[in-house]
């Protein structure tokens, strides 16, 4: 049932609810160690018919086939599954989409049926792939026990509508099949989209060009497949690839064929070099082979970049993804520095981009960088390189679009300040400047010009002046308040009377002195920044998020949450998750989001408390924390102990707390204004847009 939950993309208890409430839910067909097992086809059909669950019907059918494939891991190795299924899908494509089980009879004996099916598959492979370019050796390496794979391959195609979609689904599940090594070099989807945008492949094909793509380090063909997925016209595309691992080379060859590249328009070599007769690519997209830190050679990486650059004819482009240690960082090795300088002086390096860490999910500690190369760039870009640094950014769709626009505009036109095409994420730097800093880092020498000349930066002096004025007003308010009220004096004395008796919050609730009210489950989709009512949840109460940052519209509150009651002025909102937090809502009319709850003081009781006093005493109660390994707090909130103060003492305590709050607000206003002035000044001096005037003379007080 846990697999059904994963299958339907729901929580595990939902499946139990379905079994209990729906009489037509498929019955268990067997048990395994007391756990019921279900027929996957019946479950998929029930989910599709009932419309329950969160999975798309096409996903359900593909997942059903993948579950069957994963179940065969006890019989076949993960490599055998990937290679055999890929070959069978390729065999279908080469045989014009004819199902693998087509034309076979089904004898009563299962073993005879498997033998007959596999014999038919083998004959088809020998007839269609006589040169063993795609499938023959993989089919020959297996026997009739692999017949279920042929049936599963047909099921995958049925779910994915074609062999290409089925193969991509299969490769997307390579980690689930146990082939982490095959997924270790995969990049994040946003980085893959960035590479696709920077090739500008779709636009080139729309202009009627015939193009040759190349990847000398193809591995499983992920980058080439991403490029081909972005275009529909594959008839004018030739693809060249190479990889030293023969198994990966054959996977890439099958992947390109299934992606729509004709047999005569693709060549995948086993080894380090592309096919010499055809190695004249228009676009090269490659990821340099990963090396562990102790074996990583900066010189070797730069040598690979040089090999890629040598493939380019005038006007052709290459994208090289590699280690930042070689492509961006300062170099200590003289030979490596000479090689990088030679590449820069060769007028082939178009842009150098420092990428954020985590771009390779399986290698989180690996720092990648990207070079784009263009042989003989446009005149305005000659002798210049675009340096961009997004290593501290998250590679979101917005960052990707802006960065791609920077590079593509520089490739097409070069950058001129008067043209209004200043890059958003970097600087255009003359190669001569980089050459003089021999071996220096290839990072932007200053913030992007678009950032320096933005309206926000231009307004900094005025914003600083406003902050200084607020600081002066806050200082004057503080002095006026202290002149009126005098210095802070709490009037605290050592108690000589017996200690006040102890009580618990639970006793206060039972005695009707305090009322406990629930919080409410509010959907994040209904939260905005400009609604009518503030939403108070654990983040607001513990100070992780400012109060008022999340709000909800009164109309949504009335229609979607008719049972939600708003807070009243003076309610104490508290949370125990992730730790104890207390907040006195003086204004009221807020919605409290679970797991936060509300404590409301009854002012008409015989020994009334005030909200401030209740919150202060609960915050100081002992045993309110939890150990780092604990799942729950040590005590329920009703068990918190606090002193039962006399009414007069409660009033004096409340007056003192109100006084400290007022003085804290005055101090906070000064601190906030001073911090804003400081931060704006530091930012301006750091990016070079501000300077400091001579300090005014120090005023000394006259002494008599």
XYZ file of N, CA and C in Angstrom, residues 527-531 534-536 540 545-552:
51
model
N -2.627 32.974 0.920
C -1.889 34.010 1.633
C -1.292 35.001 0.641
N -1.402 36.288 0.973
C -0.859 37.346 0.126
C -0.102 38.335 1.005
N 0.445 39.347 0.361
C 1.159 40.379 1.110
C 0.280 41.595 1.383
N -0.917 41.643 0.800
C -1.754 42.845 0.934
C -3.199 42.505 1.289
N -3.429 41.422 2.022
C -4.785 41.087 2.434
C -5.271 41.972 3.570
N -3.914 40.144 9.119
C -2.615 39.472 9.292
C -2.824 38.003 9.650
N -1.885 37.179 9.238
C -1.891 35.762 9.587
C -0.718 35.513 10.529
N -1.017 34.964 11.697
C -0.003 34.704 12.715
C 0.228 33.196 12.797
N 5.859 33.913 12.475
C 5.663 35.266 13.007
C 5.874 35.299 14.516
N 9.715 35.593 10.814
C 9.069 36.358 9.751
C 8.375 37.545 10.400
N 8.469 38.757 9.819
C 7.812 39.907 10.445
C 6.301 39.763 10.448
N 5.690 40.251 11.522
C 4.229 40.212 11.625
C 3.636 41.117 10.550
N 2.666 40.600 9.821
C 2.034 41.353 8.749
C 2.557 41.008 7.375
N 3.638 40.205 7.301
C 4.175 39.826 5.994
C 3.217 38.894 5.261
N 2.485 38.085 6.029
C 1.484 37.198 5.429
C 0.094 37.672 5.850
N -0.774 37.825 4.854
C -2.114 38.313 5.138
C -3.115 37.507 4.313
N -4.386 37.674 4.657
C -5.435 36.953 3.942
C -6.602 37.902 3.685
